[in-house]
Amino acid sequence: MQPMRRRQRGFPLLCLSVALLAAAALLPGAAVAEGVTPSEARRLRDEVKDMFYHAFDGYMKYAFPLDELRPLSCQGEDSLGGYALTLIDSLDTLALLGDKEKFGAAVEWVGKNVRFDINKTVSVFETNIRILGGLLSAHLIASDYATGMRIQSYDDQLLHLAADLAQRLLPAFDTPTGIPFGSINLKYGVDENESKITSTAAGGTLTLEFGILSRLTNNTVFEQVTKNSVRGIWSRRSKLNLVGAHINVFTGEWTQKDAGIGTSIDSFYEYLLKAYLLFGDEEYLYIFQEAYKAAMHYLHHDPWYVEVNMNSGATVWPLFNSLQAFWPGLQVLAGDVDPAIRTHDAFFSVWKKYGFTPEGFNLATSTVQNGQRSYPLRPELIESTYWLFKATRDYRYIDVGRDILASLQYGARCPCGYCHISDVETHKQDDHMESFFLAETVKYLWLLFDLAAGPDNIVENGPYKYIFSTEGHLLPVTPEIALVDEHCSYFGAFCNGSAARGYGTSASSTKYQKANYTQLDDIQTPSSHHPASNIFATRGYIKGVCPGLTHAQKLGISYSDEEGNVIEQTSESHEHHGESAVESSVQVQSSNIILISHPVASQQDQAFGRWSGTGDHADIVVTADSDSVSHDNTDGSLGVNTEELTKDTERSSKQSADEDVAQNLMSNEDIS
């Protein structure tokens, strides 16, 4: 065991251990909540629906067509690009609620009125997850009879808008590393004075939206530039397989070397797994496996997560920040449910203490972090609550949802919508409501209670499985998007079964038996009584096998540390008696793809929230058959240099028409 080292910001490691013990005292008891009746779950679901319409109608009445609502003063503001951001972000929530009338009216207005040929400098990250994702999700719903929300007059207007927007974002990717600039002007491209520093989340949270657009338009450029961005980040990881928070897109130098699962990094992890689940590209799964193992080894102090130096692994910041709360939901998708349960309990204990989660909670002092006292209506904890209930059917998560709903109703509700909380200790309200409140926060709460009531929505009962984007947008796993039979992929090497290229094929996926699993709806999780010890294939189709290549060669990625030294990737060899070389290769490499090992603390350590450096290892299987999730969220940076969408005279000439649209989209009555 190595000697303790002092962290960079003055917190000795011993202090962290004591702090984690103290923080564990916040954890709620392990008693399972009594099950709610379906009628009570329906009442909670309907209350969330009322919450949505209170905020949505407030936006349509007082803010539309500006980007966002100021719910205290009942006014609007342009915060991103000046193109009805909240309406676009809310489209698939309207569809999820079955509100065909408002969904149709909103889609029609967006198709006729939104244009991106404007002199606005916007965040590439936020524009992608909120606008591009919102347009694509609504397009896929509005154009498909199978969803029950097909709009008769719809003629791919939102898809055309999405393609135009993505085309305007493409110049941001023209960098030596392939990692995009953080901001771009939609009309004039990247400004010559644009910062060359961007966050890891901003560079790694583009694959879903751009990949779907490539599949729908048959233009591979969108998918390729985002894959190159992920490769640009991953190839510059440290020897510990950790990535930092901020990077120079020209030099590839890390300008902030703190590694974590929260602010500035969070959705990088999320999109690795989800890109695999949506597209079946095992390159993303392999990278996720390596990144996840490193995160669980260096960042996980059960049940909390800390930030460490990406090169040394030394703890630099013992902080829970609210964006970390998406992690248990991602772990459910990855099949690693037990640590997700413990971490969710820890995170919810902070909510219980204050009524909301602050942006930062210091684990060393068990107090709110100075300068991070606000709760901007974030959805991450609710998102993880939904996924844990979906996986376990433990009704204590309904109690969690009920507590969160009560906090929002009594603390955040204001005259025209729901307000940010500027201080979680005083519950002082702030005159702001970000679009993700309607795109995610309300959506996950509604899905949670609807699932308990007996689900009746396109996510649970629809024709497809859905992946949730980090903004909570519904992305269906359709044959058109997944393309699971188009090619045989193996670690990103597209073999097509071509013997001339030295590639073989093997139907070895049929050779593996499933481990002991507890079947819960469509999610398969390893049974807590029988740890998974066998391996089964991640996909049901025949893979092209490329024998003799290393992981680096198959991925086309160089492995380098900050000094540019190449690190060879070696895989452990196993003897397979009585099998051909091809079969042996498939088995070994399949094991590397889907098997995640992580330390499991002893029961005593788990009870006190302590990280144990020793103990048994449990094998966690990542499966492509589980339902999809969302995560959201932002790296904390918004678009910059926003201006008015049009001149005041132009806006006034459209005012009466926009008011008519808003009146049609707004109703004080619930849609049944």
Coordinates of N, CA and C in Angstrom, one line a residue, residues 34 52 54 85 158 191 245 279 451 501 506 549:
E34 N -43.0 1.1 1.5 CA -44.2 0.4 1.2 C -44.7 0.8 -0.2
F52 N -45.9 20.4 -15.6 CA -45.5 20.6 -17.0 C -46.3 21.8 -17.6
H54 N -48.2 24.0 -16.3 CA -48.0 25.3 -15.7 C -46.8 26.1 -16.2
L85 N -36.1 28.4 -28.1 CA -35.4 27.2 -27.5 C -36.2 26.3 -26.7
L158 N -38.5 19.4 -40.0 CA -37.5 19.4 -38.9 C -36.2 18.7 -39.2
D191 N -15.0 32.3 -35.0 CA -14.4 33.6 -35.0 C -12.9 33.4 -34.8
A245 N -10.6 17.8 -17.5 CA -11.8 18.5 -17.6 C -11.8 19.4 -18.9
F279 N -26.0 2.5 -31.8 CA -25.5 2.2 -33.2 C -24.8 0.8 -33.3
L451 N -44.6 4.7 -14.7 CA -44.2 3.3 -14.7 C -44.8 2.6 -13.5
R501 N -9.6 -10.1 -47.6 CA -8.9 -9.1 -46.7 C -8.3 -9.8 -45.5
S506 N -17.3 -15.8 -37.6 CA -17.6 -16.9 -36.6 C -18.9 -16.6 -36.0
L549 N -4.7 -8.5 -34.6 CA -4.5 -7.1 -34.4 C -4.7 -6.7 -32.9

